[in-house]
Short mmCIF file of C-alpha atoms in Angstrom, two decimals:
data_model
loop_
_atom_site.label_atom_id
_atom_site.label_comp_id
_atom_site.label_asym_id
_atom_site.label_seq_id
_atom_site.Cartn_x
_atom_site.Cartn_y
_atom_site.Cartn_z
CA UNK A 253 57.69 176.08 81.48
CA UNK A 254 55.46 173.45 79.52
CA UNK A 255 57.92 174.74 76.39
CA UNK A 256 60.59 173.99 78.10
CA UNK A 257 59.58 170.48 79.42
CA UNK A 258 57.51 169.75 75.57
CA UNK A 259 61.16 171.06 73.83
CA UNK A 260 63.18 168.87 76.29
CA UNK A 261 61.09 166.21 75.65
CA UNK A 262 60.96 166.30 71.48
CA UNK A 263 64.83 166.44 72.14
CA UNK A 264 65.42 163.33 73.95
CA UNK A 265 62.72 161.09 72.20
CA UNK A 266 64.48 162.44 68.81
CA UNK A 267 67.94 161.22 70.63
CA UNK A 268 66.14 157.73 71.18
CA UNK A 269 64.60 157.38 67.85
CA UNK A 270 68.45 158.26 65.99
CA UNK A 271 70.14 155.91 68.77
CA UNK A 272 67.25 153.36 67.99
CA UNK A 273 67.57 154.09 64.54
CA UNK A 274 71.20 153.49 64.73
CA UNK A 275 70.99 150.49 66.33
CA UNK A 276 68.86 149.13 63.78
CA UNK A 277 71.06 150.07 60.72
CA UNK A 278 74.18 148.37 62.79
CA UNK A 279 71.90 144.94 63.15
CA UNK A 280 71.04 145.26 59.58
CA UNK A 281 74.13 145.32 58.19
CA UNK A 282 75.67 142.78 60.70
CA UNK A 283 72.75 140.35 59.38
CA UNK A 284 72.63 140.97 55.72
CA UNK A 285 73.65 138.97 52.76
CA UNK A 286 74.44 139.54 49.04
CA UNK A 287 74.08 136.39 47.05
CA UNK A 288 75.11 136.58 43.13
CA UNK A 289 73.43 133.61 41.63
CA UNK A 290 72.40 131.97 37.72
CA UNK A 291 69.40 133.07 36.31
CA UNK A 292 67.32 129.60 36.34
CA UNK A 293 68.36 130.08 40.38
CA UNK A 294 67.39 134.05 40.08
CA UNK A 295 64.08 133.46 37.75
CA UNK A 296 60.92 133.70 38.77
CA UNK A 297 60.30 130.19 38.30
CA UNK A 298 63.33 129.10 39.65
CA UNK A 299 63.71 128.70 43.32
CA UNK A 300 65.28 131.87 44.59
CA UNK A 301 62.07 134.01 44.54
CA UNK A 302 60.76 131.18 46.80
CA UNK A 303 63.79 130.06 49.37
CA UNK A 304 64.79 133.65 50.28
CA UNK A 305 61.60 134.59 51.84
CA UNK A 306 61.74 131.48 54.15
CA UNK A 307 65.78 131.69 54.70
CA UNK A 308 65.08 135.32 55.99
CA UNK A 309 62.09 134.26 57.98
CA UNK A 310 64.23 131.21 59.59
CA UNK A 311 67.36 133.33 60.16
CA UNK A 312 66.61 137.18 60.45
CA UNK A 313 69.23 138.04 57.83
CA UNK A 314 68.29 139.93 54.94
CA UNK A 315 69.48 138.73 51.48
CA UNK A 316 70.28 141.09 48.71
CA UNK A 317 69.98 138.50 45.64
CA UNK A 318 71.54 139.26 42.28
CA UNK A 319 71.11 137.78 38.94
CA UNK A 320 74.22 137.56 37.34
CA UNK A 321 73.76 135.72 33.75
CA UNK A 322 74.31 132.08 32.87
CA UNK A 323 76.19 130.27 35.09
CA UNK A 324 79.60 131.40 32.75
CA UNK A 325 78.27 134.94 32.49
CA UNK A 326 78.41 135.03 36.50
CA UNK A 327 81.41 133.92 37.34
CA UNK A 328 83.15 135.99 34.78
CA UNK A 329 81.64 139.09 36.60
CA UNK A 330 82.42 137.68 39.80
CA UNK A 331 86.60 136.99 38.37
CA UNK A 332 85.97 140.50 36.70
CA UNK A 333 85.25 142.16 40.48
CA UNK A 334 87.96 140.26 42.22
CA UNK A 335 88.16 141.36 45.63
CA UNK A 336 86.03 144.45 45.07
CA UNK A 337 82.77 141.86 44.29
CA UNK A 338 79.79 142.92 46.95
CA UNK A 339 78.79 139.28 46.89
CA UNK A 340 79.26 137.00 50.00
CA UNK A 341 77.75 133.87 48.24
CA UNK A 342 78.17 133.08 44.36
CA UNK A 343 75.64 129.94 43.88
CA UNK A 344 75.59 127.50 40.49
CA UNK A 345 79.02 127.43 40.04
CA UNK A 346 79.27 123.94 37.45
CA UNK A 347 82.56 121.76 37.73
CA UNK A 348 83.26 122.07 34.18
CA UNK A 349 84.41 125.41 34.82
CA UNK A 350 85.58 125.31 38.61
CA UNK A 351 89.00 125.49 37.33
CA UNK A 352 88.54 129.24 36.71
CA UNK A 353 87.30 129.44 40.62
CA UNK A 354 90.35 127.90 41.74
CA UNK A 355 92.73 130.16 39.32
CA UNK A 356 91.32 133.45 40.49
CA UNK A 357 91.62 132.22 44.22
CA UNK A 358 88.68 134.73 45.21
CA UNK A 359 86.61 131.42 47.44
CA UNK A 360 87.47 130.23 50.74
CA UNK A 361 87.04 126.72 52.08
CA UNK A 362 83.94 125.84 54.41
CA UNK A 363 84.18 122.72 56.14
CA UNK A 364 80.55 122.08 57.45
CA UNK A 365 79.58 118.76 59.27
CA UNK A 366 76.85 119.16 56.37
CA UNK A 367 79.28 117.55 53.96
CA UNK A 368 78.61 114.39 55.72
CA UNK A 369 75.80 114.35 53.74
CA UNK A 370 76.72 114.30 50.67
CA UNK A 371 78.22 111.24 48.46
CA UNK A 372 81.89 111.76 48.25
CA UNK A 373 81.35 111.11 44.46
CA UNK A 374 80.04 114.36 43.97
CA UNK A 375 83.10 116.75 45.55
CA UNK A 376 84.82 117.74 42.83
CA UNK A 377 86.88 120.43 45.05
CA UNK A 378 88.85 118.40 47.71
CA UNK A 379 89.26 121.66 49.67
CA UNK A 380 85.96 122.44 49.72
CA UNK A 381 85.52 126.32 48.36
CA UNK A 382 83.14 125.35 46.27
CA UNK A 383 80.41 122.86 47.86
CA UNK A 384 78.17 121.13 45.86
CA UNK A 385 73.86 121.66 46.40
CA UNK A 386 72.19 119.91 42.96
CA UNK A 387 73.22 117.66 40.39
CA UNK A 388 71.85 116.41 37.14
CA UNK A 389 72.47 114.00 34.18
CA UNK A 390 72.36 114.63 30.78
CA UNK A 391 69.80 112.54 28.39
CA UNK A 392 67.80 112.59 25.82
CA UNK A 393 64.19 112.85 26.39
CA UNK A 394 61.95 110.89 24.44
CA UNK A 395 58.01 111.52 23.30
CA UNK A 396 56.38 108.18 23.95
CA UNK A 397 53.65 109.02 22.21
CA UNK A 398 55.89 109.31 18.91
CA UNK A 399 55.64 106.01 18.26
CA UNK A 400 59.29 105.76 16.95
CA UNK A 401 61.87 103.25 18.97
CA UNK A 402 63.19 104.14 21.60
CA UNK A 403 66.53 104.73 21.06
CA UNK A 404 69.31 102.55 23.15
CA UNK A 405 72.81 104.12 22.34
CA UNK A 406 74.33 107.37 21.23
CA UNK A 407 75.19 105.51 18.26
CA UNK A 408 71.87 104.54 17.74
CA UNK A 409 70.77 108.20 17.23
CA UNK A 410 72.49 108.08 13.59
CA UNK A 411 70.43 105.41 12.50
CA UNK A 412 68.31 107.12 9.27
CA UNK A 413 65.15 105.78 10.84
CA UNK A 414 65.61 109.33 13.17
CA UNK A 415 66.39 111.70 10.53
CA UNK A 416 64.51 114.88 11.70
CA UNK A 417 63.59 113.46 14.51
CA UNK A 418 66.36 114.91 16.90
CA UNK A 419 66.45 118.41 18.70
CA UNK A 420 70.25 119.23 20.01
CA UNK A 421 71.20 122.40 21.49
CA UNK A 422 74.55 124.35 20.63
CA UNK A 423 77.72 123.97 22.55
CA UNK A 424 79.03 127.48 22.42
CA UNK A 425 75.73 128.95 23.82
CA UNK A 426 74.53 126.68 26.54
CA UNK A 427 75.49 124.82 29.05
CA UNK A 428 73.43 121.43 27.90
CA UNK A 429 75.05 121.34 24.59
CA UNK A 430 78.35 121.49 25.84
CA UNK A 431 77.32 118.97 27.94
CA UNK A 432 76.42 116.94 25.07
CA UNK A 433 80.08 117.61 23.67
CA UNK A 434 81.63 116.76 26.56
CA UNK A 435 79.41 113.22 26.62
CA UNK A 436 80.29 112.40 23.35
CA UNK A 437 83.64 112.96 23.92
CA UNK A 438 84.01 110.49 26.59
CA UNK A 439 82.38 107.98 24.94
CA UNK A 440 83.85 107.97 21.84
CA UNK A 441 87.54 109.69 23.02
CA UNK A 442 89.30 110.93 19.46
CA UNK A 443 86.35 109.90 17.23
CA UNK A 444 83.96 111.85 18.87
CA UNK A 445 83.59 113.64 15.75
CA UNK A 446 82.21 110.96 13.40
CA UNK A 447 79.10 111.08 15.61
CA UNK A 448 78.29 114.57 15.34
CA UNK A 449 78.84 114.13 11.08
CA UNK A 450 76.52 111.69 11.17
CA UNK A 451 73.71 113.08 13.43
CA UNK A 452 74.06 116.12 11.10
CA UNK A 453 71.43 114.46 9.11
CA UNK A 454 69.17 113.33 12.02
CA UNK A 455 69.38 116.61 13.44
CA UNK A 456 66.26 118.96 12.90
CA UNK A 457 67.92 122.24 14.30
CA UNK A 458 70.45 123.33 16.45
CA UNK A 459 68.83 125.73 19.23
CA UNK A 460 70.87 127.91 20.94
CA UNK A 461 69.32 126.94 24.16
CA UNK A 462 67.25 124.56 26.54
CA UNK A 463 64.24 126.46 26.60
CA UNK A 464 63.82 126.95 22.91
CA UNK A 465 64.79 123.09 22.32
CA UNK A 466 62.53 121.89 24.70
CA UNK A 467 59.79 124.11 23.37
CA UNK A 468 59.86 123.15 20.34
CA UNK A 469 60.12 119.27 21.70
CA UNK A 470 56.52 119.63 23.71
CA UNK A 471 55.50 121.36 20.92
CA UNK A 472 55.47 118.64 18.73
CA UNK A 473 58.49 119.59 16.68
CA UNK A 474 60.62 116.20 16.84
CA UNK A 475 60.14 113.32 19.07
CA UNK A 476 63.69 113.17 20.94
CA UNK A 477 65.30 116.55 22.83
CA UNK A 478 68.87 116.41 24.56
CA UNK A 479 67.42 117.40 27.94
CA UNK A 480 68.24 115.85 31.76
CA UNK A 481 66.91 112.49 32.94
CA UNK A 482 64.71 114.58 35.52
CA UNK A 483 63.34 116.58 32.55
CA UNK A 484 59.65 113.86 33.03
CA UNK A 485 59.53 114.80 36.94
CA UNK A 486 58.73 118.07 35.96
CA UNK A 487 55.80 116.69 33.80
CA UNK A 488 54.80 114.53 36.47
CA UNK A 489 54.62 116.93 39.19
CA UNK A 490 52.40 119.36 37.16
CA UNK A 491 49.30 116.46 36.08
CA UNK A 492 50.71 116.14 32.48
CA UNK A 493 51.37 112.42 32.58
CA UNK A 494 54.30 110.48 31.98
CA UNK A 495 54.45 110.93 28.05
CA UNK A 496 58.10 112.63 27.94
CA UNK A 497 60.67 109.82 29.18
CA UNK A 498 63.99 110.04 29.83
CA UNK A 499 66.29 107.75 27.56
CA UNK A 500 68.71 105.54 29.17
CA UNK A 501 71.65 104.19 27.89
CA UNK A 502 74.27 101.17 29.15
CA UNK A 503 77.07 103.01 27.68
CA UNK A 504 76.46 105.60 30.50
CA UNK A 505 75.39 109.62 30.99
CA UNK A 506 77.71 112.63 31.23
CA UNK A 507 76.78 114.58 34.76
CA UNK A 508 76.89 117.96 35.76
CA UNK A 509 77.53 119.14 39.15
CA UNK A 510 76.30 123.01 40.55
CA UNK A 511 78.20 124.05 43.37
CA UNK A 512 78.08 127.50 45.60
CA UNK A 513 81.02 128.97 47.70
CA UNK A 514 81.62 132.11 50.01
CA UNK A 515 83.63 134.93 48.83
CA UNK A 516 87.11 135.59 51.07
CA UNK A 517 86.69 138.96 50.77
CA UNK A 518 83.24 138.40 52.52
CA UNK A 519 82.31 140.95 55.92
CA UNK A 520 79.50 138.46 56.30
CA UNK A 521 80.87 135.09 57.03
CA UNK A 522 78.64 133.54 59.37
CA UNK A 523 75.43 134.62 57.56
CA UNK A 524 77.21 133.10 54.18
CA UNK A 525 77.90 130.07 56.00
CA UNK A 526 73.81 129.83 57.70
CA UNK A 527 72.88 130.31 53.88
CA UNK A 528 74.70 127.44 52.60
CA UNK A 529 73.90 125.24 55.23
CA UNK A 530 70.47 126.49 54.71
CA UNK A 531 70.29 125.40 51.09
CA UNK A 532 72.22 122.27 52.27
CA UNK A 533 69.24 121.25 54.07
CA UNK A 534 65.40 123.29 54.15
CA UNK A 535 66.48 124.24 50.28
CA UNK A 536 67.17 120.62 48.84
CA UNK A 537 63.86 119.42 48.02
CA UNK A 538 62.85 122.64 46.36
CA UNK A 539 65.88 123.52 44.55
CA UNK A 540 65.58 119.98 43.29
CA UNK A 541 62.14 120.02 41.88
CA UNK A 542 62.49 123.77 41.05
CA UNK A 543 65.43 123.33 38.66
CA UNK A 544 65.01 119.51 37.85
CA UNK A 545 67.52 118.02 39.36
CA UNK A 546 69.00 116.01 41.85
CA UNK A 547 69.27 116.79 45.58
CA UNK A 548 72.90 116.26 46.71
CA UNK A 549 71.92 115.64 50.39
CA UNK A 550 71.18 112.12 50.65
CA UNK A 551 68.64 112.67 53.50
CA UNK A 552 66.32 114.66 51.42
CA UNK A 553 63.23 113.54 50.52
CA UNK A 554 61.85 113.41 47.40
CA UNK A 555 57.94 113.26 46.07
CA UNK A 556 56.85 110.04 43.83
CA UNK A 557 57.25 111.98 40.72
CA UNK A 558 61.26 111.23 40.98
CA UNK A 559 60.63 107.66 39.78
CA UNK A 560 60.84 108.75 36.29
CA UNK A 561 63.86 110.45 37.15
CA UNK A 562 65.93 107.29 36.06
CA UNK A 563 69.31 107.31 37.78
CA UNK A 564 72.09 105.50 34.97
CA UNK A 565 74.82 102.87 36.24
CA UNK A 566 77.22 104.33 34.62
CA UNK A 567 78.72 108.08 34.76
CA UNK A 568 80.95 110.17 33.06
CA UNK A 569 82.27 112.83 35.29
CA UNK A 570 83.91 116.30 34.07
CA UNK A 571 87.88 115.94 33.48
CA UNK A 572 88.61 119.23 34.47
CA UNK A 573 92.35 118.96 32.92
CA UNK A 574 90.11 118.07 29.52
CA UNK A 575 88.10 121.11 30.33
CA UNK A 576 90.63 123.52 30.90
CA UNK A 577 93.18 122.66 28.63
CA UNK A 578 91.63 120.89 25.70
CA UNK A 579 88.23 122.27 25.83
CA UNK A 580 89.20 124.81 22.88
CA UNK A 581 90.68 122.09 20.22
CA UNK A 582 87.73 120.07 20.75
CA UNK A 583 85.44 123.10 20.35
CA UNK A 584 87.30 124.50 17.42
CA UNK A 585 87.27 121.46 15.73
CA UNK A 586 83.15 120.44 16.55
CA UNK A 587 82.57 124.00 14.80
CA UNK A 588 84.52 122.96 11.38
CA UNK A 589 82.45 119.92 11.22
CA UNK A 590 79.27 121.12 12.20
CA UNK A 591 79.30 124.48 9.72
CA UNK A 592 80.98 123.07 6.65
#
């Protein structure tokens, strides 16, 4: 008889444990997330490794997140998946190349009382699929320990009194040299060109990257890197000083805008939408420091460190008809001056 009781027994706990066990699966899945994001978001110093942890804490949903390449690199795959992508969130989207979001029609809008905000100036979608959550401004970063002048123009970079003295970074291979292209070009329109002959001979080398510029700039390489105006806060923050400056100029700064969006062909839509709202407001101060930039909520605050994260007049925003129809002439014809 005790058989009989123990086996019933074993039989209905086991029932339990599988309906329990079911149970738990079915709230898992209805509170999980799949985020494809950049790699300086993804990186271990960047701040993904540290926001998850605390969204999942806050919220209970568990985030699957992927690093998907440079920003270019991810949104290709993403285009590439179409409606079969597993992501719900794609995050560091940049509105030079939003145009190829809005072709492949794969994000859906997200009107949050968040938006609120945010400075109107820095939408660049007016139907909001892709929201913005950091922003930055392209400069050149200056050793003040050098001893050279500090430059005060883009022109002024070609002066011979800077030959070897400037570190630039390659257009076709990152995302701060185009950036560079793309501020030249507003400046100077049609003769955008004659600047990059002449800083041929100012130029010490052409990285293909930020990291490798900027390492060879604290390294002692060459007094002047094409970096971000919130390059020093970085400095700052970690008790080196305020000997890198950022370089500002009257003539105005080219900015760069990093946006996020939820996939339509999402199963998670709330959780997508607790994320974003999530980054939109615990995640702004750490996103900011962590990839040295700008928060875009205004209500975030900031430590002291942001003072030398000079904020120019004047701004040159991305012309995404330039971008997506011109962007190859002008590239095509930077590469037969710069390799001749």
């Amino acid at each position: 008889m005790k058989k009989i009781v123990s086996f019933t027994l074993v039989l209905v706990l086991a029932a339990l444990s599988l309906t329990a066990q079911g149970a738990k699966e079915s709230s898992d899945n209805g509170r999980t997330l799949t985020v494809y994001s950049y790699d300086s978001f993804y990186s271990e110093w960047g701040p993904g490794p540290e926001l998850i942890p605390l969204f999942e804490q806050k919220t209970g949903i568990k985030v699957n997140l992927v690093g998907a390449g440079d920003a270019n690199e991810m949104l290709s795959r993403v285009i590439l998946e179409g409606d079969d992508c597993p992501a719900d969130v794609v995050i560091g989207i940049t509105d030079d190349m939003a145009y190829k979001a809005y072709e492949a029609d794969l994000f859906e809008p997200f009107e949050s009382p968040l938006l609120e905000n945010i400075d109107e100036s820095l939408f660049f979608d007016p139907e909001h699929r892709l929201i913005p959550f950091d922003y930055g401004v392209f400069s050149f970063v200056i050793d003040s320990e050098s001893g050279i002048r500090v430059p005060e123009s883009l022109e002024d970079l070609t002066s011979p009194e800077y030959k070897d003295k400037v570190i630039l970074i390659d257009p076709r291979t990152s995302s701060v040299g185009l950036g560079l292209l793309m501020w030249t070009y507003n400046v100077f329109g049609e003769d955008y060109l004659q600047w990059w002959q002449e800083i041929r001979n100012n130029m010490l080398t052409m990285a293909d990257g930020w990291s490798t510029a900027y390492g060879l700039f604290t390294e002692g390489e060459a007094p002047l890197v094409i970096s971000y105006t919130t390059s020093p806060v970085y400095h700052v923050l970690n008790g080196e000083g305020t000997r890198y400056q950022a370089v500002i100029f009257e003539q105005g700064h080219q900015e760069t805008i990093e946006a996020m969006g939820i996939m339509k062909s999402s199963k998670h839509k709330k959780e997508a939408q607790e994320f974003m709202e999530f980054i939109l407001t615990d995640g702004q101060a750490d996103i900011a420091i962590l990839n040295s930039m700008y928060p875009v909520n205004n209500e975030t605050e900031l430590p002291d460190a942001y003072s030398w994260a000079p904020k120019p007049e004047k701004l040159y925003k991305t012309d995404t008809n330039v971008v997506e129809f011109g962007l190859n002439d002008i590239m095509n014809d930077w590469i037969e001056v710069m390799t001749k």
